[in-house]
Amino acid sequence: MKRAAFLLLLALAVLVPRPSFAQDIEAAINALGQGSFNERTSAANALAQTGDQRAVPVLKALGDRELYLRKADNKVFIGRTVSGTVTLIDPVTGKEAGVSTGGDIEGVKVNNALRRTIEALLGGLTLLSSDPAVRRDAATAMFNQPDPEALGTLDAAIAKETDPAIKAKMDEARAAAVLKSSRPDAEKIAAVKILGARGDQASLSLLQNLEASAQGDLKAAAAEAIEDVSGALALWNNVQNLWYGISLGSVLLLAAIGLAITFGVMGVINMAHGEMVMIGAYTTFFVQELFRAHAPEAFDYSLFVALPAAFAVAGLVGIAMERGIIRFLYGRPLETLLATWGISLMLQQTVRSLFGPSNREVGTPSWMSGTVEITNGLTLTSNRIAIVVFTAIVFIALMLVMRFTRFGLQMRAVTQNRPMANSVGIRSGWVDAMTFGLGSAIAGVAGVALSQIDNVSPNLGQSYIIDSFLVVVFGGVGNLWGTLVGAMSLGILNKFLEPWAGAVLGKILILVMVILFIQRRPRGLFALKGRSVEA
């Protein structure tokens, strides 16, 4: 109770207008290095009572044993230890104050009681910070570690808070602390309603712990809230699985869309398609290494350079494959399959020779890092959102090329009736080369995206080649809309089967379903039309 009363007085002291304590902050900090543990506790309390935000890093350093006393003048500094030397930082100005090897300084010691006091003081100071982000983080931390003795500080902070979102987080932190306190049941029932409205897994754990020990109306209120939260979590879990399925479907679409073009137009079973994805990923790594070496300040823009680079490199490799080997094997699918499989092995070994067999680190730009919280039960990662949006852009761009360009018209003509296309002057050999190059280039672009969510290694493409063929065959060979529907269907189905059947069995079930479907519809969901394809 004494500690709670002190925290309340501390919060009120910070709220009440008072003269500047800038002149006292240095003396209050230096007092932390003197006397017994009890005297240091009193000094920490006095420092917190100033309400000065410069006290926050000092108290954190004290709790982390990073506060040092310089013996010559009894001044206290924050210390950062590197390679056996301690860089001293002035706690008032934040500037470096020299380097010590340890002989002229000594660490300020703390015990468990002092450390607990520091944690409580930091909670009060950060809740009353002028920085909204600091207050939000403090409220989140106090919710995760509810402390009944912090109720006074929370009440004072809630009374002052003007931001509705931060105030709601403080209310939730207060509710969590109330459940662990000896407050009356009526107040705890009100706290149960707040946590029930929050509706996440952390709230559910707190409510379940309460229900196990509560009696009467409080137990009934907790049980009702648990039922509501469980229902909400089940709903958001399904939404999360749907999002994961769309995300996986986007990855499959990126990997398969190039294959759909080459397989549909040329009828070539390209077992080296996965290696085009790998080439795109390694191109991204190479571009990022150039940025790290020559323009580290512009690293966030490296992907905008890697995208056209991967498109060009993978496209040129694809054209070279078609002109050098594949064009001599048209009409012989088995030999084409074996030849492209051999090319895939050669490309893998080439990458191993150039970059080594181990995984390579591809950095994520700051604008693709972090998460986006939709609700307390649904959080989306920024890199997955970026990939879904990027996939949509690539798909739309490819549809426009197929529909509104001369090359797209010729590609569709060759797909539907190659002899007739030749008879009207379309150079089907040129179309084949450019089509194979375009499909390979899109696979390279897919490698740029996959490098942000998967390991970049010589075996990267092998992870997606089978799934890509499944998507193409299921959706309809050569049909982009079929590829889109097939990728999304298989991605979503896979994510809903995984929790029930496991990752391996889920893939087996999907494979069986696709085989049974192809038995009924051999041309897939969306079959191409034309004399050649119908022959």
Coordinates of C-alpha atoms in Angstrom, one line a residue:
M1 CA 0.0 0.0 0.0
K2 CA 2.9 2.4 0.7
R3 CA 4.3 1.7 -2.7
A4 CA 0.9 2.3 -4.3
A5 CA 0.4 5.5 -2.4
F6 CA 3.8 6.7 -3.5
L7 CA 3.0 6.0 -7.2
L8 CA -0.2 7.9 -6.9
L9 CA 1.7 10.9 -5.4
L10 CA 4.3 10.6 -8.1
A11 CA 1.7 10.7 -10.8
L12 CA 0.0 13.7 -9.2
A13 CA 3.3 15.4 -8.8
V14 CA 3.9 15.1 -12.5
L15 CA 0.5 16.4 -13.4
V16 CA 0.6 19.5 -11.1
P17 CA 2.3 22.6 -12.7
R18 CA 5.6 23.3 -11.1
P19 CA 8.9 25.2 -11.8
S20 CA 11.6 23.6 -13.9
F21 CA 13.7 20.9 -12.3
A22 CA 16.5 21.2 -14.9
Q23 CA 18.9 22.5 -12.3
D24 CA 18.2 19.6 -9.9
I25 CA 18.3 16.7 -12.4
E26 CA 22.1 16.3 -12.3
A27 CA 22.2 16.3 -8.5
A28 CA 19.4 13.7 -8.4
I29 CA 21.2 11.5 -10.9
N30 CA 24.5 11.7 -9.0
A31 CA 22.7 10.7 -5.8
L32 CA 22.1 7.3 -7.3
G33 CA 25.8 6.4 -7.0
Q34 CA 25.9 7.0 -3.2
G35 CA 25.0 5.1 0.0
S36 CA 23.2 1.8 0.7
F37 CA 20.5 0.2 -1.4
N38 CA 17.8 1.9 0.7
E39 CA 19.4 5.3 0.0
R40 CA 19.6 4.5 -3.7
T41 CA 16.0 3.6 -3.6
S42 CA 15.2 7.0 -2.1
A43 CA 17.4 8.6 -4.7
A44 CA 15.5 6.8 -7.5
N45 CA 12.2 7.9 -6.1
A46 CA 13.5 11.5 -5.9
L47 CA 14.7 11.4 -9.5
A48 CA 11.3 10.1 -10.7
Q49 CA 9.5 12.8 -8.7
T50 CA 11.2 15.4 -10.9
G51 CA 9.0 14.2 -13.8
D52 CA 11.9 14.9 -16.1
Q53 CA 11.9 12.4 -19.1
R54 CA 15.7 12.3 -18.9
A55 CA 15.3 10.2 -15.8
V56 CA 13.9 7.3 -18.0
P57 CA 17.2 6.2 -19.6
V58 CA 19.0 6.7 -16.3
L59 CA 16.6 4.4 -14.4
K60 CA 16.7 1.9 -17.2
A61 CA 20.5 1.9 -17.1
L62 CA 20.4 1.5 -13.4
G63 CA 18.1 -1.5 -13.7
D64 CA 20.3 -3.0 -16.4
R65 CA 23.5 -2.4 -14.4
E66 CA 24.8 0.1 -17.0
L67 CA 25.2 3.0 -14.6
Y68 CA 28.7 3.9 -13.4
L69 CA 30.2 6.2 -10.7
R70 CA 33.3 8.0 -11.6
K71 CA 35.5 7.9 -8.5
A72 CA 37.4 11.2 -9.1
D73 CA 34.3 13.5 -8.9
N74 CA 31.5 11.1 -7.8
K75 CA 29.6 11.8 -11.0
V76 CA 27.2 9.2 -12.4
F77 CA 27.3 8.2 -16.1
I78 CA 25.5 5.8 -18.4
G79 CA 28.1 3.3 -19.7
R80 CA 28.2 1.3 -22.9
T81 CA 30.8 -1.5 -22.8
V82 CA 32.5 -2.5 -26.1
S83 CA 35.6 -4.7 -26.3
G84 CA 36.6 -4.2 -22.7
T85 CA 36.2 -0.4 -22.6
V86 CA 33.3 1.6 -21.3
T87 CA 32.1 4.6 -23.2
L88 CA 30.7 7.1 -20.7
I89 CA 27.6 9.1 -21.7
D90 CA 26.5 12.2 -19.8
P91 CA 22.9 11.4 -18.6
V92 CA 21.8 15.0 -18.7
T93 CA 23.1 16.0 -22.2
G94 CA 23.3 12.6 -23.8
K95 CA 26.7 13.3 -25.2
E96 CA 29.8 11.1 -24.8
A97 CA 32.0 12.0 -21.9
G98 CA 35.1 9.9 -22.5
V99 CA 36.2 6.3 -22.4
S100 CA 37.2 4.3 -19.4
T101 CA 39.0 0.9 -19.0
G102 CA 37.3 0.4 -15.7
G103 CA 39.9 1.4 -13.1
D104 CA 38.6 4.9 -12.5
I105 CA 34.9 3.9 -12.4
E106 CA 32.7 1.4 -10.6
G107 CA 29.3 0.0 -11.4
V108 CA 26.3 1.2 -9.4
K109 CA 24.9 -2.0 -7.8
V110 CA 21.2 -2.9 -7.5
N111 CA 19.2 -5.6 -5.7
N112 CA 15.9 -7.2 -6.5
A113 CA 13.9 -4.8 -4.4
L114 CA 15.5 -1.7 -6.0
R115 CA 14.9 -3.3 -9.4
R116 CA 11.2 -3.7 -8.7
T117 CA 11.0 -0.1 -7.6
I118 CA 12.7 1.0 -10.8
E119 CA 10.2 -0.9 -12.9
A120 CA 7.3 0.8 -11.1
L121 CA 8.9 4.2 -11.5
L122 CA 9.5 3.7 -15.2
G123 CA 5.9 2.7 -15.7
G124 CA 4.8 6.0 -14.1
L125 CA 7.2 8.1 -16.0
T126 CA 6.6 6.6 -19.4
L127 CA 2.8 6.6 -19.0
L128 CA 3.1 10.4 -18.5
S129 CA 5.6 11.0 -21.3
S130 CA 4.9 13.7 -23.9
D131 CA 5.6 11.2 -26.7
P132 CA 2.5 9.3 -27.7
A133 CA 4.5 6.3 -28.9
V134 CA 6.2 6.0 -25.5
R135 CA 2.8 6.2 -23.7
R136 CA 1.3 3.5 -26.0
D137 CA 4.3 1.2 -25.4
A138 CA 4.1 1.8 -21.7
A139 CA 0.4 0.9 -21.6
T140 CA 1.0 -2.2 -23.6
A141 CA 3.9 -3.3 -21.3
M142 CA 1.7 -2.8 -18.2
F143 CA -1.1 -4.8 -19.8
N144 CA 1.3 -7.7 -20.5
Q145 CA 2.6 -7.5 -16.9
P146 CA -0.3 -6.3 -14.8
D147 CA 0.6 -4.9 -11.4
P148 CA -2.1 -4.0 -8.9
E149 CA 0.2 -1.5 -7.2
A150 CA 0.3 0.5 -10.5
L151 CA -3.4 1.3 -10.4
G152 CA -2.8 4.7 -8.9
T153 CA -0.4 5.6 -11.7
L154 CA -2.7 4.3 -14.4
D155 CA -5.7 6.3 -13.0
A156 CA -3.6 9.5 -13.1
A157 CA -2.4 8.8 -16.6
I158 CA -5.9 8.0 -17.8
A159 CA -7.2 11.2 -16.4
K160 CA -4.6 13.2 -18.3
E161 CA -4.7 11.2 -21.6
T162 CA -6.3 13.0 -24.6
D163 CA -5.6 10.4 -27.3
P164 CA -8.6 8.0 -27.5
A165 CA -6.6 5.0 -28.8
I166 CA -3.9 5.3 -26.1
K167 CA -6.5 5.9 -23.4
A168 CA -8.2 2.7 -24.5
K169 CA -4.9 0.8 -24.1
M170 CA -4.5 2.3 -20.6
D171 CA -8.0 1.3 -19.7
E172 CA -7.2 -2.3 -20.8
A173 CA -4.0 -2.2 -18.7
R174 CA -5.9 -1.0 -15.7
A175 CA -8.5 -3.7 -16.2
A176 CA -5.8 -6.4 -16.3
A177 CA -4.3 -4.9 -13.0
V178 CA -7.8 -4.8 -11.4
L179 CA -8.3 -8.5 -12.0
K180 CA -5.1 -9.3 -10.0
S181 CA -6.0 -6.9 -7.2
S182 CA -8.3 -7.1 -4.2
R183 CA -10.7 -4.6 -5.6
P184 CA -14.5 -5.2 -5.1
D185 CA -16.2 -7.7 -7.4
A186 CA -18.3 -4.9 -9.0
E187 CA -15.0 -3.2 -10.2
K188 CA -13.7 -6.5 -11.4
I189 CA -16.9 -7.2 -13.4
A190 CA -16.4 -3.8 -15.2
A191 CA -12.8 -4.8 -15.9
V192 CA -14.1 -8.2 -17.3
K193 CA -16.2 -6.3 -19.8
I194 CA -13.3 -4.2 -21.0
L195 CA -11.1 -7.3 -21.5
G196 CA -14.0 -9.1 -23.2
A197 CA -14.3 -6.2 -25.7
R198 CA -10.5 -6.4 -26.4
G199 CA -11.0 -10.0 -27.5
D200 CA -7.5 -11.3 -28.0
Q201 CA -5.6 -14.3 -26.7
A202 CA -4.0 -12.3 -23.9
S203 CA -7.4 -11.3 -22.6
L204 CA -8.7 -14.8 -22.8
S205 CA -5.8 -16.0 -20.6
L206 CA -6.5 -13.4 -18.0
L207 CA -10.2 -14.2 -18.0
Q208 CA -9.6 -18.0 -17.8
N209 CA -7.4 -17.4 -14.8
L210 CA -10.0 -15.3 -13.1
E211 CA -12.8 -17.8 -13.8
A212 CA -10.8 -20.6 -12.1
S213 CA -10.7 -18.7 -8.8
A214 CA -13.8 -16.5 -8.9
Q215 CA -17.2 -17.1 -7.4
G216 CA -20.8 -16.0 -8.0
D217 CA -21.6 -13.1 -10.4
L218 CA -17.9 -12.5 -11.1
K219 CA -17.4 -16.1 -12.2
A220 CA -20.5 -15.9 -14.4
A221 CA -19.3 -12.6 -16.0
A222 CA -15.9 -14.2 -16.7
A223 CA -17.5 -17.3 -18.3
E224 CA -19.7 -15.1 -20.5
A225 CA -16.7 -13.0 -21.6
I226 CA -14.7 -16.1 -22.3
E227 CA -17.4 -17.5 -24.6
D228 CA -17.5 -14.1 -26.5
V229 CA -13.8 -13.9 -26.8
S230 CA -13.4 -17.5 -27.9
G231 CA -16.0 -16.9 -30.6
A232 CA -14.3 -13.8 -31.8
L233 CA -10.9 -15.5 -31.8
A234 CA -12.4 -18.4 -33.9
L235 CA -13.7 -15.9 -36.4
W236 CA -10.5 -14.0 -36.7
N237 CA -8.6 -17.2 -36.9
N238 CA -10.6 -18.1 -40.0
V239 CA -10.0 -14.6 -41.4
Q240 CA -6.3 -15.1 -40.7
N241 CA -6.2 -18.4 -42.5
L242 CA -8.0 -16.8 -45.4
W243 CA -5.3 -14.1 -45.6
Y244 CA -2.5 -16.7 -45.3
G245 CA -4.2 -18.6 -48.2
I246 CA -4.4 -15.4 -50.3
S247 CA -0.8 -14.7 -49.5
L248 CA 0.3 -18.2 -50.4
G249 CA -1.9 -18.0 -53.5
S250 CA -0.1 -14.8 -54.5
V251 CA 3.3 -16.6 -54.2
L252 CA 2.0 -19.5 -56.3
L253 CA 0.6 -17.2 -58.9
L254 CA 3.9 -15.3 -59.2
A255 CA 5.8 -18.6 -59.6
A256 CA 3.3 -20.2 -62.0
I257 CA 2.1 -17.3 -64.2
G258 CA 5.3 -17.5 -66.4
L259 CA 4.9 -21.2 -66.7
A260 CA 1.3 -20.8 -67.7
I261 CA 2.5 -18.7 -70.7
T262 CA 5.3 -21.0 -71.9
F263 CA 3.3 -24.2 -71.3
G264 CA 0.2 -22.8 -72.9
V265 CA 1.8 -21.2 -76.0
M266 CA 4.6 -23.7 -76.7
G267 CA 3.5 -26.9 -74.9
V268 CA 7.0 -27.1 -73.3
I269 CA 7.3 -28.8 -70.0
N270 CA 10.0 -26.6 -68.6
M271 CA 11.6 -28.2 -65.6
A272 CA 14.1 -25.3 -65.4
H273 CA 11.3 -22.8 -64.6
G274 CA 12.1 -22.9 -60.9
E275 CA 15.7 -22.0 -61.7
M276 CA 14.4 -18.8 -63.3
V277 CA 12.8 -17.9 -60.0
M278 CA 16.2 -18.7 -58.3
I279 CA 18.0 -16.4 -60.8
G280 CA 15.7 -13.6 -59.9
A281 CA 16.4 -14.1 -56.2
Y282 CA 20.1 -14.1 -56.7
T283 CA 19.9 -11.0 -58.9
T284 CA 18.2 -9.3 -55.9
F285 CA 21.0 -10.4 -53.6
F286 CA 23.7 -9.2 -56.1
V287 CA 22.0 -5.8 -56.5
Q288 CA 21.6 -5.4 -52.7
E289 CA 25.3 -6.2 -52.2
L290 CA 26.1 -3.4 -54.7
F291 CA 23.9 -1.0 -52.7
R292 CA 25.5 -2.1 -49.4
A293 CA 29.0 -1.4 -50.8
H294 CA 28.4 1.8 -52.7
A295 CA 25.1 3.4 -51.6
P296 CA 24.0 2.1 -48.2
E297 CA 21.9 5.1 -47.5
A298 CA 19.7 4.2 -50.5
F299 CA 19.3 0.6 -49.5
D300 CA 15.5 1.0 -49.1
Y301 CA 15.3 1.6 -52.9
S302 CA 17.3 -1.5 -53.9
L303 CA 14.2 -3.6 -54.8
F304 CA 13.2 -1.0 -57.4
V305 CA 16.5 -1.6 -59.1
A306 CA 16.4 -5.4 -58.5
L307 CA 13.0 -5.8 -60.2
P308 CA 14.0 -4.7 -63.8
A309 CA 17.4 -6.3 -63.3
A310 CA 15.9 -9.7 -62.4
F311 CA 13.4 -9.3 -65.3
A312 CA 16.2 -8.7 -67.8
V313 CA 18.6 -11.4 -66.5
A314 CA 16.0 -14.2 -66.3
G315 CA 14.4 -13.1 -69.6
L316 CA 17.8 -13.3 -71.4
V317 CA 18.6 -16.7 -69.9
G318 CA 15.2 -17.9 -71.0
I319 CA 15.6 -16.7 -74.6
A320 CA 19.1 -18.3 -74.7
M321 CA 17.6 -21.6 -73.5
E322 CA 14.8 -21.5 -76.2
R323 CA 17.1 -20.5 -79.1
G324 CA 20.0 -22.8 -78.1
I325 CA 18.2 -26.0 -77.1
I326 CA 14.4 -26.0 -76.8
R327 CA 13.5 -25.0 -80.4
F328 CA 15.2 -28.1 -81.7
L329 CA 13.0 -30.3 -79.5
Y330 CA 9.5 -29.1 -80.3
G331 CA 7.1 -32.0 -80.7
R332 CA 9.2 -34.3 -78.5
P333 CA 7.9 -33.6 -75.0
L334 CA 9.8 -36.3 -73.2
E335 CA 13.2 -35.1 -74.6
T336 CA 12.2 -31.5 -73.8
L337 CA 11.5 -32.5 -70.2
L338 CA 14.8 -34.2 -69.9
A339 CA 16.7 -31.4 -71.5
T340 CA 15.2 -28.7 -69.3
W341 CA 15.8 -30.9 -66.2
G342 CA 19.4 -31.1 -67.2
I343 CA 19.5 -27.3 -67.7
S344 CA 18.1 -26.8 -64.2
L345 CA 20.9 -28.9 -62.7
M346 CA 23.5 -26.9 -64.7
L347 CA 22.0 -23.6 -63.5
Q348 CA 22.0 -24.8 -59.9
Q349 CA 25.6 -25.8 -60.1
T350 CA 26.5 -22.5 -61.7
V351 CA 24.9 -20.6 -58.9
R352 CA 26.7 -22.8 -56.3
S353 CA 30.0 -22.0 -58.0
L354 CA 29.4 -18.3 -58.1
F355 CA 27.7 -17.7 -54.7
G356 CA 28.4 -20.8 -52.7
P357 CA 26.0 -23.6 -51.5
S358 CA 24.8 -21.9 -48.4
N359 CA 21.8 -19.6 -48.0
R360 CA 22.3 -15.9 -48.8
E361 CA 20.8 -13.0 -46.8
V362 CA 18.5 -10.7 -48.7
G363 CA 17.6 -7.6 -46.7
T364 CA 14.0 -6.3 -46.3
P365 CA 13.6 -2.5 -46.9
S366 CA 12.2 -0.6 -44.0
W367 CA 8.9 0.1 -45.8
M368 CA 8.3 -3.7 -46.0
S369 CA 9.2 -4.4 -42.4
G370 CA 6.9 -4.6 -39.4
T371 CA 3.2 -5.5 -39.1
V372 CA -0.2 -3.9 -39.6
E373 CA -2.6 -4.5 -36.7
I374 CA -6.2 -4.8 -38.1
T375 CA -7.6 -5.9 -34.8
N376 CA -6.3 -7.5 -31.6
G377 CA -7.0 -10.8 -33.2
L378 CA -5.6 -10.1 -36.7
T379 CA -2.1 -8.8 -37.6
L380 CA -0.7 -8.7 -41.1
T381 CA 2.9 -8.5 -42.0
S382 CA 4.0 -5.7 -44.3
N383 CA 6.1 -7.8 -46.6
R384 CA 3.1 -10.2 -47.3
I385 CA 0.9 -7.2 -48.0
A386 CA 3.5 -5.8 -50.4
I387 CA 3.7 -9.2 -52.2
V388 CA 0.0 -9.5 -52.6
V389 CA -0.2 -6.0 -54.1
F390 CA 2.8 -6.6 -56.3
T391 CA 1.3 -9.8 -57.6
A392 CA -1.9 -8.0 -58.5
I393 CA 0.1 -5.4 -60.4
V394 CA 2.1 -8.0 -62.3
F395 CA -1.1 -9.9 -63.2
I396 CA -2.9 -6.8 -64.5
A397 CA 0.1 -5.7 -66.4
L398 CA 0.4 -9.1 -68.1
M399 CA -3.3 -9.1 -69.0
L400 CA -2.9 -5.7 -70.6
V401 CA 0.1 -6.9 -72.6
M402 CA -1.8 -10.0 -73.8
R403 CA -5.0 -8.0 -74.7
F404 CA -3.8 -4.7 -76.1
T405 CA -0.4 -5.2 -77.7
R406 CA 0.7 -6.6 -81.0
F407 CA 2.9 -9.1 -79.3
G408 CA 0.0 -10.3 -77.2
L409 CA -2.2 -10.7 -80.2
Q410 CA 0.4 -12.7 -82.0
M411 CA 1.0 -14.9 -78.9
R412 CA -2.8 -15.6 -78.6
A413 CA -2.9 -16.4 -82.4
V414 CA 0.0 -18.9 -82.1
T415 CA -1.6 -20.5 -79.0
Q416 CA -5.0 -21.0 -80.7
N417 CA -3.8 -22.1 -84.2
R418 CA -0.1 -22.2 -85.0
P419 CA -0.4 -23.3 -88.7
M420 CA -2.9 -20.5 -89.4
A421 CA -0.7 -18.0 -87.6
N422 CA 2.2 -19.0 -89.8
S423 CA 0.2 -18.7 -92.9
V424 CA -0.8 -15.1 -92.2
G425 CA 2.8 -14.0 -91.7
I426 CA 3.3 -14.3 -88.0
R427 CA 6.8 -15.6 -87.2
S428 CA 6.0 -18.3 -84.7
G429 CA 9.6 -18.9 -84.0
W430 CA 10.1 -15.3 -82.9
V431 CA 6.9 -15.5 -80.9
D432 CA 8.1 -18.7 -79.2
A433 CA 11.4 -17.1 -78.2
M434 CA 9.8 -13.9 -76.9
T435 CA 7.1 -15.9 -75.1
F436 CA 9.7 -18.1 -73.4
G437 CA 11.7 -15.0 -72.5
L438 CA 8.6 -13.3 -71.1
G439 CA 7.7 -16.3 -69.0
S440 CA 11.2 -16.7 -67.7
A441 CA 11.4 -12.9 -67.0
I442 CA 8.2 -13.0 -64.9
A443 CA 9.6 -16.0 -63.0
G444 CA 12.7 -13.8 -62.3
V445 CA 10.4 -11.1 -60.9
A446 CA 8.8 -13.7 -58.7
G447 CA 12.2 -14.5 -57.4
V448 CA 12.6 -10.9 -56.2
A449 CA 9.3 -11.2 -54.2
L450 CA 10.1 -14.7 -52.9
S451 CA 13.5 -13.4 -51.7
Q452 CA 11.7 -11.3 -49.1
I453 CA 9.9 -14.3 -47.5
D454 CA 12.1 -17.4 -48.2
N455 CA 15.7 -18.4 -48.0
V456 CA 17.8 -17.6 -51.1
S457 CA 19.6 -20.8 -52.0
P458 CA 20.4 -22.8 -55.2
N459 CA 17.4 -25.0 -54.3
L460 CA 14.9 -22.2 -54.1
G461 CA 13.2 -23.0 -57.4
Q462 CA 12.7 -26.7 -56.6
S463 CA 10.3 -25.7 -53.8
Y464 CA 7.8 -24.2 -56.2
I465 CA 8.1 -26.1 -59.5
I466 CA 5.7 -28.9 -58.6
D467 CA 3.1 -26.4 -57.1
S468 CA 3.5 -24.3 -60.2
F469 CA 2.6 -27.2 -62.5
L470 CA -0.4 -28.1 -60.2
V471 CA -1.7 -24.5 -60.5
V472 CA -1.3 -24.4 -64.3
V473 CA -2.9 -27.8 -64.9
F474 CA -5.8 -27.1 -62.4
G475 CA -6.5 -23.7 -63.7
G476 CA -6.3 -24.5 -67.4
V477 CA -3.2 -24.6 -69.6
G478 CA -2.3 -21.1 -71.0
N479 CA -5.3 -19.3 -69.4
L480 CA -4.2 -16.5 -67.1
W481 CA -7.6 -16.2 -65.3
G482 CA -7.4 -20.0 -64.7
T483 CA -4.0 -19.6 -63.3
L484 CA -5.2 -16.9 -60.9
V485 CA -8.2 -18.9 -59.8
G486 CA -6.1 -22.1 -59.5
A487 CA -3.4 -20.4 -57.4
M488 CA -5.8 -18.7 -55.0
S489 CA -7.9 -21.9 -54.7
L490 CA -5.0 -24.1 -53.9
G491 CA -3.4 -21.5 -51.6
I492 CA -6.5 -21.0 -49.5
L493 CA -7.4 -24.8 -49.4
N494 CA -3.8 -25.6 -48.3
K495 CA -4.0 -23.1 -45.4
F496 CA -7.3 -24.4 -44.2
L497 CA -6.2 -28.1 -44.5
E498 CA -2.8 -27.6 -42.7
P499 CA -4.2 -27.0 -39.1
W500 CA -6.4 -30.1 -39.5
A501 CA -4.2 -32.5 -41.4
G502 CA -0.7 -31.2 -41.1
A503 CA 1.6 -29.7 -43.8
V504 CA 2.6 -32.9 -45.5
L505 CA -0.8 -34.7 -45.5
G506 CA -2.5 -31.4 -46.5
K507 CA -0.3 -31.3 -49.7
I508 CA -1.0 -34.9 -50.4
L509 CA -4.8 -34.3 -50.1
I510 CA -4.6 -31.4 -52.4
L511 CA -2.7 -33.4 -55.0
V512 CA -5.3 -36.2 -54.8
M513 CA -8.1 -33.6 -55.2
V514 CA -6.4 -32.1 -58.3
I515 CA -5.9 -35.6 -59.9
L516 CA -9.6 -36.4 -59.3
F517 CA -10.6 -33.1 -60.8
I518 CA -8.4 -33.5 -63.9
Q519 CA -10.1 -36.9 -64.4
R520 CA -13.4 -35.1 -64.9
R521 CA -12.0 -31.9 -66.6
P522 CA -8.8 -32.8 -68.4
R523 CA -8.3 -29.2 -69.6
G524 CA -8.7 -27.6 -66.2
L525 CA -11.1 -24.9 -64.9
F526 CA -10.8 -22.6 -67.9
A527 CA -9.9 -24.5 -71.1
L528 CA -8.4 -22.6 -74.1
K529 CA -10.4 -22.6 -77.3
G530 CA -9.1 -22.9 -80.8
R531 CA -8.7 -25.4 -83.6
S532 CA -5.2 -26.4 -82.5
V533 CA -5.9 -26.8 -78.9
E534 CA -9.2 -28.6 -79.5
A535 CA -7.6 -31.0 -81.9

